[in-house]
Short mmCIF file of C-alpha atoms and ligand atoms in Angstrom, two decimals:
data_model
loop_
_atom_site.label_atom_id
_atom_site.label_comp_id
_atom_site.label_asym_id
_atom_site.label_seq_id
_atom_site.Cartn_x
_atom_site.Cartn_y
_atom_site.Cartn_z
CA MET A 287 0.00 0.00 0.00
CA LYS A 288 1.40 3.43 -0.94
CA SER A 289 0.69 6.83 0.54
CA GLN A 290 -2.37 8.48 -0.96
CA ILE A 291 -0.61 11.84 -0.60
CA GLN A 292 1.51 10.92 -3.59
CA SER A 293 -1.39 10.84 -5.99
CA SER A 294 -3.28 13.82 -4.69
CA PRO A 295 -1.86 17.21 -5.81
CA LEU A 296 -4.60 18.96 -3.89
CA ILE A 297 -3.37 17.57 -0.60
CA LEU A 298 0.28 18.13 -1.58
CA ASP A 299 -0.31 21.84 -2.13
CA ARG A 300 -1.41 22.19 1.46
CA ILE A 301 1.78 20.68 2.88
CA PRO A 302 4.44 23.31 3.69
CA VAL A 303 7.84 23.10 2.00
CA LEU A 304 10.50 22.65 4.67
CA ALA A 305 13.53 22.88 2.40
CA GLU A 306 14.92 22.81 -1.10
CA THR A 307 18.20 21.01 -1.49
CA ASP A 308 20.62 19.70 -4.10
CA ILE A 309 20.90 16.12 -2.85
CA LEU A 310 18.46 14.34 -0.56
CA VAL A 311 19.57 11.09 1.08
CA VAL A 312 16.86 8.93 2.63
CA GLY A 313 18.01 6.78 5.55
CA ALA A 314 20.98 7.44 7.83
CA GLY A 315 22.29 3.87 7.94
CA SER A 316 25.88 3.01 7.06
CA ALA A 317 25.09 3.54 3.35
CA GLY A 318 23.16 6.77 3.81
CA CYS A 319 25.65 8.41 6.17
CA ALA A 320 28.53 7.58 3.80
CA ALA A 321 26.47 8.81 0.82
CA ALA A 322 25.73 12.12 2.52
CA LEU A 323 29.40 12.59 3.46
CA ALA A 324 30.51 11.78 -0.10
CA ALA A 325 27.91 14.12 -1.59
CA ARG A 326 29.35 16.92 0.59
CA GLU A 327 32.98 16.29 -0.47
CA GLY A 328 34.29 19.59 -1.78
CA GLY A 329 31.45 21.40 0.00
CA GLN A 330 29.70 22.51 -3.20
CA HIS A 331 26.29 20.93 -2.72
CA ARG A 332 23.53 21.28 -0.16
CA VAL A 333 22.83 17.84 1.28
CA ILE A 334 19.93 16.75 3.48
CA LEU A 335 19.94 13.37 5.21
CA LEU A 336 16.60 12.02 6.50
CA GLU A 337 16.28 9.50 9.31
CA ARG A 338 13.13 8.14 10.96
CA TYR A 339 14.83 7.41 14.31
CA GLY A 340 16.68 9.71 16.72
CA PHE A 341 20.20 8.62 15.83
CA PRO A 342 22.25 7.79 12.74
CA GLY A 343 23.82 4.48 11.83
CA GLY A 344 20.84 2.28 10.99
CA THR A 345 21.72 -1.38 11.47
CA SER A 346 25.30 -0.40 12.44
CA THR A 347 24.07 1.26 15.64
CA GLN A 348 20.59 -0.22 16.10
CA MET A 349 21.84 -3.76 16.66
CA LEU A 350 25.43 -4.55 15.65
CA ASP A 351 29.01 -3.92 16.74
CA THR A 352 31.26 -5.35 14.02
CA PHE A 353 32.01 -4.10 10.52
CA TYR A 354 32.71 -6.97 8.16
CA GLY A 355 33.88 -6.67 4.58
CA PHE A 356 36.93 -4.46 5.08
CA PHE A 357 39.11 -7.55 4.66
CA THR A 358 38.92 -10.69 2.56
CA PRO A 359 38.46 -13.84 4.68
CA GLY A 360 41.04 -16.62 4.95
CA GLU A 361 44.69 -16.96 5.89
CA ASP A 362 45.79 -14.11 3.64
CA PRO A 363 43.47 -11.18 4.44
CA ARG A 364 43.58 -8.16 2.14
CA LYS A 365 41.97 -4.84 2.82
CA VAL A 366 39.51 -4.10 0.03
CA VAL A 367 37.57 -1.04 1.22
CA GLY A 368 38.89 2.45 1.94
CA GLY A 369 38.05 6.15 1.90
CA ILE A 370 35.07 7.38 3.93
CA PRO A 371 34.63 3.99 5.66
CA ASP A 372 38.25 4.32 6.86
CA ARG A 373 37.50 7.77 8.25
CA VAL A 374 34.66 6.30 10.29
CA VAL A 375 36.90 3.63 11.79
CA ASP A 376 39.75 6.12 12.30
CA SER A 377 37.36 8.26 14.38
CA LEU A 378 36.33 5.23 16.43
CA ASP A 379 40.00 4.32 16.81
CA ALA A 380 40.83 7.82 18.06
CA ALA A 381 38.15 7.34 20.74
CA LYS A 382 39.64 3.91 21.64
CA ALA A 383 36.31 2.40 20.65
CA VAL A 384 37.51 -0.19 18.17
CA PHE A 385 39.39 -3.49 18.08
CA LEU A 386 39.97 -6.14 15.46
CA ARG A 387 38.20 -9.44 15.82
CA PRO A 388 40.16 -12.10 13.95
CA ASN A 389 37.81 -14.41 12.09
CA THR A 390 39.96 -16.26 9.64
CA TYR A 391 37.08 -17.85 7.80
CA GLY A 392 33.50 -16.89 8.57
CA ALA A 393 33.12 -13.37 7.26
CA GLY A 394 36.82 -12.51 7.73
CA THR A 395 38.53 -10.12 10.13
CA GLY A 396 35.91 -7.94 11.79
CA VAL A 397 36.32 -4.36 12.97
CA ASN A 398 34.56 -4.37 16.34
CA TYR A 399 33.32 -1.02 17.67
CA ASN A 400 31.31 0.47 20.49
CA PRO A 401 27.93 1.08 18.79
CA GLU A 402 26.93 3.90 21.15
CA ARG A 403 30.17 5.73 20.36
CA LEU A 404 29.51 5.12 16.65
CA LYS A 405 26.29 7.14 16.90
CA LEU A 406 28.39 10.09 18.11
CA VAL A 407 31.03 9.51 15.45
CA TRP A 408 28.41 9.62 12.68
CA ASP A 409 26.88 12.76 14.29
CA GLU A 410 30.26 14.49 14.35
CA LEU A 411 31.36 13.51 10.85
CA LEU A 412 28.02 14.62 9.38
CA GLU A 413 27.99 17.90 11.27
CA LYS A 414 31.59 18.71 10.39
CA SER A 415 31.00 18.10 6.71
CA GLY A 416 27.94 20.38 6.64
CA VAL A 417 25.27 17.75 6.01
CA ARG A 418 21.87 18.85 7.31
CA THR A 419 20.64 15.78 9.17
CA LEU A 420 16.93 15.61 9.97
CA LEU A 421 16.24 13.03 12.68
CA HIS A 422 12.76 11.83 13.64
CA ALA A 423 11.68 12.48 10.06
CA THR A 424 10.04 9.62 8.19
CA LEU A 425 9.66 9.53 4.44
CA VAL A 426 5.99 8.87 3.62
CA ALA A 427 5.44 9.95 0.01
CA ALA A 428 7.24 10.81 -3.21
CA GLU A 429 6.53 13.67 -5.62
CA SER A 430 7.19 13.43 -9.33
CA ASP A 431 6.73 15.76 -12.31
CA PRO A 432 4.47 14.80 -15.22
CA SER A 433 7.37 13.00 -16.95
CA GLY A 434 7.77 10.74 -13.91
CA ARG A 435 11.00 12.36 -12.72
CA LEU A 436 11.27 12.50 -8.94
CA THR A 437 11.14 16.09 -7.66
CA GLY A 438 10.54 15.84 -3.93
CA VAL A 439 9.34 13.90 -0.93
CA VAL A 440 6.91 14.25 1.93
CA ILE A 441 8.09 13.54 5.46
CA SER A 442 6.09 12.87 8.59
CA THR A 443 7.28 14.54 11.79
CA ARG A 444 5.73 15.24 15.17
CA GLN A 445 4.83 18.68 13.79
CA GLY A 446 2.95 17.14 10.88
CA PHE A 447 3.85 16.65 7.23
CA PHE A 448 6.49 18.64 5.32
CA ARG A 449 7.71 18.60 1.74
CA ILE A 450 11.37 18.64 0.74
CA ARG A 451 12.33 19.38 -2.86
CA ALA A 452 15.59 18.12 -4.31
CA LYS A 453 17.51 17.83 -7.56
CA ARG A 454 19.05 14.44 -6.84
CA PHE A 455 18.01 11.58 -4.53
CA ILE A 456 19.73 8.63 -2.90
CA ASP A 457 17.57 5.86 -1.51
CA ALA A 458 19.56 4.41 1.39
CA SER A 459 16.50 3.39 3.40
CA GLY A 460 17.55 -0.29 3.37
CA ASP A 461 14.00 -1.21 2.37
CA ALA A 462 13.98 0.96 -0.80
CA ASP A 463 11.09 2.99 0.63
CA LEU A 464 11.71 5.89 -1.75
CA CYS A 465 11.84 3.65 -4.82
CA HIS A 466 8.68 1.89 -3.65
CA LEU A 467 6.84 5.20 -3.26
CA ALA A 468 8.17 6.45 -6.61
CA ASP A 469 6.99 3.29 -8.44
CA ILE A 470 10.54 2.22 -9.30
CA PRO A 471 10.55 -1.55 -9.90
CA TYR A 472 12.19 -3.97 -7.48
CA GLU A 473 12.28 -7.63 -6.47
CA LYS A 474 11.04 -8.31 -2.98
CA ALA A 475 12.89 -10.85 -0.86
CA GLY A 476 10.85 -14.03 -0.97
CA ASP A 477 9.50 -13.36 -4.49
CA ILE A 478 11.98 -15.82 -6.05
CA ASP A 479 14.23 -17.29 -3.34
CA PRO A 480 13.23 -17.65 0.30
CA ALA A 481 13.88 -14.40 2.17
CA GLN A 482 16.73 -14.38 4.68
CA SER A 483 15.54 -14.68 8.25
CA MET A 484 15.44 -11.79 10.74
CA THR A 485 17.36 -11.57 14.01
CA THR A 486 16.84 -9.64 17.22
CA THR A 487 20.36 -9.23 18.53
CA PHE A 488 20.90 -9.05 22.27
CA ARG A 489 23.73 -8.12 24.61
CA MET A 490 24.57 -9.67 27.97
CA SER A 491 26.67 -8.41 30.86
CA ASN A 492 28.50 -10.12 33.71
CA VAL A 493 29.86 -12.92 31.54
CA ASP A 494 32.99 -14.72 32.73
CA LEU A 495 34.67 -15.02 29.36
CA ALA A 496 37.74 -16.80 30.78
CA ALA A 497 35.50 -19.54 32.22
CA TYR A 498 33.63 -19.75 28.90
CA GLU A 499 36.85 -20.12 26.91
CA SER A 500 38.41 -22.66 29.25
CA ALA A 501 35.24 -24.78 29.05
CA GLY A 502 35.69 -25.03 25.28
CA GLY A 503 34.36 -21.74 23.90
CA LYS A 504 32.52 -21.84 20.58
CA LYS A 505 32.82 -25.62 20.08
CA MET A 506 31.35 -26.30 23.52
CA LEU A 507 28.57 -23.74 22.90
CA MET A 508 27.52 -25.51 19.68
CA GLN A 509 27.48 -28.90 21.42
CA ARG A 510 25.35 -27.55 24.25
CA MET A 511 22.90 -25.88 21.89
CA SER A 512 22.54 -29.11 20.01
CA ALA A 513 22.04 -31.08 23.22
CA ALA A 514 19.42 -28.58 24.48
CA MET A 515 17.49 -28.88 21.23
CA ASP A 516 17.71 -32.69 21.18
CA SER A 517 16.64 -33.08 24.81
CA GLY A 518 13.98 -30.37 24.50
CA SER A 519 15.25 -28.70 27.69
CA HIS A 520 15.25 -25.25 26.06
CA PRO A 521 13.11 -24.51 22.97
CA LEU A 522 15.86 -22.76 20.98
CA PRO A 523 14.91 -21.85 17.40
CA ARG A 524 18.00 -23.60 16.00
CA LYS A 525 21.18 -25.45 16.90
CA ALA A 526 23.51 -22.61 15.96
CA GLY A 527 24.02 -18.96 16.79
CA SER A 528 27.09 -16.94 17.59
CA LEU A 529 28.28 -14.73 20.39
CA HIS A 530 31.36 -12.57 20.75
CA PRO A 531 32.99 -10.24 23.29
CA MET A 532 32.04 -6.58 23.06
CA ASN A 533 33.99 -3.41 23.55
CA ALA A 534 33.06 -3.43 27.28
CA ALA A 535 34.58 -5.89 29.76
CA GLY A 536 32.44 -8.94 30.56
CA CYS A 537 29.86 -8.12 27.88
CA ILE A 538 28.91 -10.17 24.84
CA SER A 539 26.78 -9.61 21.79
CA THR A 540 24.88 -12.29 19.89
CA VAL A 541 23.53 -13.17 16.47
CA ALA A 542 21.38 -16.13 17.44
CA VAL A 543 17.64 -15.42 17.16
CA ARG A 544 15.99 -16.57 13.94
CA VAL A 545 12.60 -15.32 12.77
CA ALA A 546 11.54 -16.50 9.31
CA ASP A 547 8.55 -16.35 6.99
CA LEU A 548 7.27 -12.94 8.08
CA ASP A 549 7.35 -9.94 5.72
CA PRO A 550 9.07 -6.91 7.31
CA THR A 551 7.55 -4.55 4.71
CA ASP A 552 4.14 -5.33 6.24
CA PHE A 553 3.98 -3.40 9.52
CA GLN A 554 1.74 -5.95 11.25
CA GLN A 555 4.00 -8.85 10.33
CA LEU A 556 7.01 -6.76 11.38
CA GLY A 557 5.38 -6.26 14.77
CA GLU A 558 4.86 -9.98 15.04
CA ALA A 559 8.53 -10.54 14.17
CA GLU A 560 9.60 -8.08 16.90
CA ARG A 561 7.56 -9.98 19.51
CA GLU A 562 8.87 -13.35 18.37
CA GLY A 563 12.47 -12.04 18.36
CA ARG A 564 12.16 -10.85 21.97
CA ARG A 565 10.61 -14.15 23.01
CA GLN A 566 13.48 -16.13 21.49
CA ALA A 567 16.13 -13.82 23.01
CA PHE A 568 14.98 -14.70 26.53
CA ILE A 569 14.94 -18.41 25.69
CA TYR A 570 18.60 -18.02 24.73
CA GLU A 571 19.27 -16.13 27.98
CA GLN A 572 17.81 -18.98 30.04
CA PHE A 573 19.75 -21.56 28.03
CA LEU A 574 23.05 -19.68 28.45
CA GLN A 575 22.54 -19.23 32.20
CA ASP A 576 21.59 -22.88 32.69
CA CYS A 577 23.95 -24.66 30.31
CA VAL A 578 27.01 -22.61 29.43
CA PRO A 579 29.96 -22.11 31.81
CA GLY A 580 30.73 -18.43 32.36
CA PHE A 581 27.09 -17.34 31.86
CA GLU A 582 25.68 -18.43 35.23
CA HIS A 583 25.36 -14.84 36.51
CA SER A 584 24.85 -13.05 33.21
CA HIS A 585 21.75 -11.15 32.04
CA ILE A 586 20.42 -9.52 28.92
CA ILE A 587 21.16 -5.79 29.11
CA GLY A 588 19.90 -4.75 25.70
CA LEU A 589 17.88 -5.97 22.75
CA SER A 590 18.36 -4.48 19.31
CA HIS A 591 16.42 -1.25 18.80
CA HIS A 592 14.72 -2.92 15.81
CA ILE A 593 14.66 -6.55 14.73
CA GLY A 594 17.53 -7.09 12.26
CA VAL A 595 16.20 -7.26 8.71
CA ARG A 596 18.68 -8.71 6.24
CA GLU A 597 16.84 -8.14 2.97
CA THR A 598 13.54 -6.76 1.71
CA ARG A 599 13.35 -4.86 -1.59
CA ARG A 600 16.19 -5.11 -4.09
CA VAL A 601 15.77 -2.50 -6.80
CA HIS A 602 16.07 -3.44 -10.49
CA GLY A 603 19.11 -1.47 -11.57
CA GLU A 604 20.95 -0.97 -14.84
CA TYR A 605 22.80 -4.17 -13.83
CA ARG A 606 22.00 -6.90 -11.30
CA LEU A 607 24.93 -8.46 -9.51
CA THR A 608 24.66 -12.27 -9.62
CA ARG A 609 26.03 -15.28 -7.77
CA ASP A 610 28.22 -16.05 -10.81
CA ASP A 611 29.73 -12.55 -10.70
CA CYS A 612 30.76 -13.18 -7.09
CA MET A 613 31.99 -16.74 -7.52
CA ASN A 614 33.74 -16.14 -10.89
CA VAL A 615 35.25 -12.86 -9.65
CA THR A 616 33.91 -11.03 -12.70
CA ARG A 617 35.73 -7.80 -13.54
CA PHE A 618 33.68 -4.73 -14.50
CA ASP A 619 35.02 -1.57 -16.13
CA ASP A 620 32.57 0.51 -14.11
CA ARG A 621 33.54 -0.94 -10.72
CA VAL A 622 33.04 1.41 -7.77
CA LEU A 623 33.88 -0.95 -4.91
CA LEU A 624 35.24 -4.39 -4.14
CA CYS A 625 33.87 -7.25 -2.09
CA GLY A 626 35.54 -10.44 -0.89
CA ALA A 627 32.86 -11.50 1.61
CA PRO A 628 31.34 -14.96 1.27
CA ILE A 629 27.71 -15.59 0.45
CA GLU A 630 26.23 -15.93 3.94
CA ASP A 631 22.66 -17.05 3.50
CA HIS A 632 20.47 -17.16 6.59
CA ARG A 633 17.42 -18.44 4.75
CA PRO A 634 16.13 -21.51 6.55
CA ALA A 635 15.84 -23.70 3.47
CA ALA A 636 19.35 -23.16 2.17
CA GLY A 637 21.69 -26.15 1.97
CA GLY A 638 22.04 -26.83 5.66
CA GLY A 639 18.34 -26.94 6.45
CA GLU A 640 17.73 -24.57 9.33
CA GLU A 641 21.34 -23.40 9.46
CA THR A 642 23.29 -20.74 7.56
CA ALA A 643 24.82 -21.66 4.18
CA TRP A 644 28.24 -20.28 3.24
CA ALA A 645 29.95 -20.05 -0.17
CA TYR A 646 33.38 -18.44 -0.49
CA VAL A 647 34.78 -16.28 -3.26
CA PRO A 648 37.61 -18.51 -4.60
CA ASN A 649 41.20 -18.09 -3.40
CA GLY A 650 40.45 -15.18 -1.10
CA GLN A 651 39.86 -12.85 -4.03
CA ALA A 652 37.54 -9.84 -4.21
CA TYR A 653 35.06 -9.19 -7.00
CA ASP A 654 34.07 -5.87 -8.57
CA VAL A 655 30.73 -4.21 -7.84
CA PRO A 656 29.65 -2.20 -10.87
CA TYR A 657 28.31 1.36 -10.69
CA ARG A 658 25.20 0.23 -12.60
CA THR A 659 24.00 -1.77 -9.55
CA LEU A 660 23.42 1.60 -7.84
CA VAL A 661 21.38 3.11 -10.68
CA PRO A 662 17.67 2.23 -10.87
CA LYS A 663 16.90 1.22 -14.43
CA GLY A 664 16.34 4.17 -16.75
CA ARG A 665 16.74 6.83 -14.03
CA GLU A 666 19.08 9.81 -13.89
CA GLU A 667 17.98 11.57 -10.72
CA ILE A 668 18.06 8.74 -8.17
CA TRP A 669 20.60 6.20 -6.90
CA VAL A 670 20.27 3.32 -4.46
CA ALA A 671 22.92 2.42 -1.87
CA GLY A 672 23.16 -0.28 0.75
CA ARG A 673 21.03 -3.34 1.15
CA CYS A 674 18.44 -2.24 -1.45
CA PHE A 675 21.01 -2.18 -4.29
CA SER A 676 20.49 -4.20 -7.47
CA ALA A 677 21.50 -7.82 -6.88
CA THR A 678 20.04 -11.29 -6.86
CA HIS A 679 19.32 -12.96 -3.53
CA ASP A 680 22.68 -14.83 -3.55
CA ALA A 681 24.87 -11.89 -4.57
CA HIS A 682 23.11 -9.73 -2.00
CA ALA A 683 23.91 -12.34 0.66
CA SER A 684 27.61 -11.70 -0.06
CA CYS A 685 27.64 -7.95 -0.69
CA ARG A 686 25.69 -6.64 2.30
CA SER A 687 28.42 -6.28 4.93
CA MET A 688 28.78 -2.77 6.27
CA ALA A 689 32.17 -2.00 4.71
CA GLN A 690 30.46 -2.62 1.35
CA THR A 691 27.29 -0.68 2.20
CA MET A 692 29.44 2.29 3.26
CA ALA A 693 31.44 1.95 0.02
CA MET A 694 28.18 1.90 -1.97
CA GLY A 695 27.11 5.07 -0.20
CA GLN A 696 30.45 6.66 -0.99
CA ALA A 697 30.02 5.80 -4.68
CA ALA A 698 26.37 6.90 -4.89
CA GLY A 699 27.02 10.21 -3.11
CA THR A 700 30.01 10.95 -5.34
CA ALA A 701 27.99 10.07 -8.45
CA ALA A 702 25.08 12.29 -7.42
CA ALA A 703 27.45 15.24 -6.87
CA LEU A 704 29.17 14.60 -10.20
CA SER A 705 25.88 14.48 -12.07
CA LEU A 706 24.89 17.84 -10.61
CA GLU A 707 28.15 19.37 -11.79
CA THR A 708 28.39 17.91 -15.28
CA GLY A 709 24.92 16.59 -16.08
CA ILE A 710 26.25 13.05 -16.55
CA VAL A 711 28.23 10.48 -14.59
CA ASP A 712 31.41 9.84 -16.51
CA ILE A 713 32.80 6.57 -15.14
CA PRO A 714 36.56 7.38 -15.31
CA THR A 715 35.88 10.71 -13.57
CA LEU A 716 33.78 8.97 -10.91
CA GLN A 717 36.50 6.37 -10.33
CA HIS A 718 39.16 9.10 -10.19
CA ARG A 719 37.19 10.95 -7.50
CA LEU A 720 36.65 7.75 -5.54
CA ARG A 721 40.36 6.95 -5.62
CA GLN A 722 41.13 10.51 -4.46
CA GLN A 723 38.87 9.88 -1.46
CA GLY A 724 40.84 6.70 -0.69
CA ALA A 725 38.44 4.13 -2.14
CA LEU A 726 40.07 0.87 -3.21
CA LEU A 727 39.15 -0.24 -6.73
CA GLU A 728 41.94 -2.77 -7.22
CA THR A 729 42.59 -5.70 -4.86
CA PRO A 730 45.87 -5.03 -3.04
CA SER A 731 48.37 -7.75 -3.83
CA LYS A 732 50.00 -7.60 -0.43
CA LYS A 733 48.94 -9.62 2.55
CA ALA A 734 47.68 -7.83 5.65
CA HIS A 735 48.91 -8.49 9.17
CA THR A 736 46.29 -9.91 11.48
CA GLY A 737 46.00 -9.08 15.13
CA ALA A 738 48.00 -5.87 14.92
CA ALA A 739 47.03 -3.04 17.23
CA ASP A 740 46.49 -0.62 14.36
CA TRP A 741 43.03 -1.31 13.02
CA LYS A 742 44.24 -1.08 9.44
CA LEU A 743 46.42 -4.09 10.26
CA ASN A 744 49.51 -1.89 9.94
CA HIS A 745 48.53 -1.62 6.33
CA PHE A 746 50.36 -4.39 4.49
CA ASP A 747 53.40 -6.60 4.70
CA ILE A 748 56.47 -5.09 3.09
C1 LIG B 896 20.99 -9.51 12.19
C2 LIG B 896 22.01 -8.96 11.24
C3 LIG B 896 23.35 -9.20 11.47
C4 LIG B 896 24.30 -8.67 10.62
N1 LIG B 896 25.62 -8.81 10.93
C5 LIG B 896 26.53 -8.07 10.28
C6 LIG B 896 27.84 -7.93 10.80
O1 LIG B 896 28.17 -8.49 11.86
N2 LIG B 896 28.72 -7.16 10.12
C7 LIG B 896 28.37 -6.53 8.93
O2 LIG B 896 29.23 -5.86 8.35
N3 LIG B 896 27.13 -6.64 8.43
C8 LIG B 896 26.19 -7.34 9.09
N4 LIG B 896 24.89 -7.38 8.64
C9 LIG B 896 24.54 -6.71 7.37
C10 LIG B 896 24.57 -5.19 7.48
O3 LIG B 896 24.43 -4.79 8.81
C11 LIG B 896 23.48 -4.50 6.65
O4 LIG B 896 23.42 -5.05 5.35
C12 LIG B 896 23.81 -3.01 6.52
O5 LIG B 896 24.00 -2.44 7.80
C13 LIG B 896 22.72 -2.29 5.77
O6 LIG B 896 23.02 -0.92 5.75
P1 LIG B 896 22.05 0.10 5.02
O7 LIG B 896 22.60 1.45 5.30
O8 LIG B 896 21.85 -0.33 3.62
O9 LIG B 896 20.63 -0.11 5.71
P2 LIG B 896 20.15 0.17 7.26
O10 LIG B 896 21.30 -0.01 8.14
O11 LIG B 896 18.96 -0.64 7.37
O12 LIG B 896 19.82 1.71 7.20
C14 LIG B 896 18.64 2.23 6.68
C15 LIG B 896 18.29 3.49 7.45
O13 LIG B 896 17.15 4.09 6.86
C16 LIG B 896 16.22 4.46 7.86
N5 LIG B 896 14.90 4.45 7.23
C17 LIG B 896 14.26 3.37 6.73
N6 LIG B 896 13.08 3.74 6.20
C18 LIG B 896 12.99 5.08 6.38
C19 LIG B 896 12.00 6.04 6.05
N7 LIG B 896 10.85 5.70 5.42
N8 LIG B 896 12.21 7.34 6.40
C20 LIG B 896 13.35 7.71 7.04
N9 LIG B 896 14.32 6.83 7.37
C21 LIG B 896 14.14 5.53 7.03
C22 LIG B 896 16.42 3.40 8.92
O14 LIG B 896 15.95 3.80 10.20
C23 LIG B 896 17.93 3.21 8.89
O15 LIG B 896 18.59 4.12 9.73
C24 LIG B 896 23.91 -7.92 9.47
C25 LIG B 896 22.54 -7.69 9.22
C26 LIG B 896 21.60 -8.18 10.10
C27 LIG B 896 20.15 -7.86 9.86
#
């Protein structure tokens, strides 16, 4: 169902115009924040960033604490993302709010951060660059001219509705809300392949991590989960689930809950998913207290602000990234970022039944992500960035880590600025600007250190 405001000019005329801007970014998640910062590079353009909640970061601050995708997985990690995403981690590093979490396989080396500090880091970076960030402002309708070109949006705030007019738009809402409202075609998760499940993450304090590790750590945890499921002692939703130490002593964060077969673009089903996620989180708490050494005196101290939604709408772009592109390491002349992350598919039916299916990019390589995956088909005034970019279910399951969503934002914001200046997006010019910002468009040939104090892994081996 779309907002009726969109199709009623009479109502639109009665809504006050809050602002006119050059570039409007919808959604202050990792993609949207990076897009807004990139669009402000050089300081030429007015940029507004819209966010429905009271803080920036989206999934990065609503529920997580580890950036994946900066490094390729495996024994020979290479850093494949740079530029604005580096500035974000540098700021966290300066606040001593970051450490590296070695994860040789899995998703690769993670950059663990304090998510509350990250909210402040995004605030400061956005403010310093001159982005006008509007919090507690929800996009509810899109305005187009008679040719179908997007010209503005309507937002809902506690003071009522406002219009914002813009010359260029970036949909970084995660769920492609702007594209949906503007009638831009997309595939919805679940239309073709089963949609990835949702997860309420939770954090626990007062964990004795030394006792946990000496009792066998992750291997022991898996065995105990399996035993609890088999005996029926604790009704866990599955036999797997991960936990890891946080940036605060004695605290852990989890990715364990699994809620499937509900549609998060339907608000009533999303509400049901939130309730189910909370219910499962406290089943895990009981299980951990009862069955896992080190957790006897621990408690949940926080649930994610929002249930974690891995995929919803994937916009049909000028190109759709495919599983073959990832697995064959296809090279594209219009590449704007790299990705070496495995396909990590949390759909219940995939390969391992109820468990997550993994497929690795061969030989620790990184594939190219083409610019055209950020351009909705046939459009010149709007880009997509982040988890609503143009990809099949499988390719999306690889290219959705936050280093990549930030890199997509960086590319989309730079492209939007370029198109305002020259009327077109010339690919060599776009790539030149991205390289100037520090983006990596070629896989470094040198191996990175692991476990070094410097978050960039002391750069690379000499
Ligand atoms: C449970 C879970 C675990 C994950 N684990 C990891 C991990 O450990 N490491 C990793 O790198 N990646 C992980 N990912 C993937 C990654 O976090 C996401 O793909 C990525 O954060 C998406 O970023 P985004 O900016 O595209 O979207 P989001 O982070 O979803 O940001 C979208 C923003 O838009 C706002 N918004 C939405 N609609 C509107 C509207 N109508 N009006 C105004 N604002 C709106 C939202 O509030 C939000 O702030 C995980 C994902 C999930 C769900």
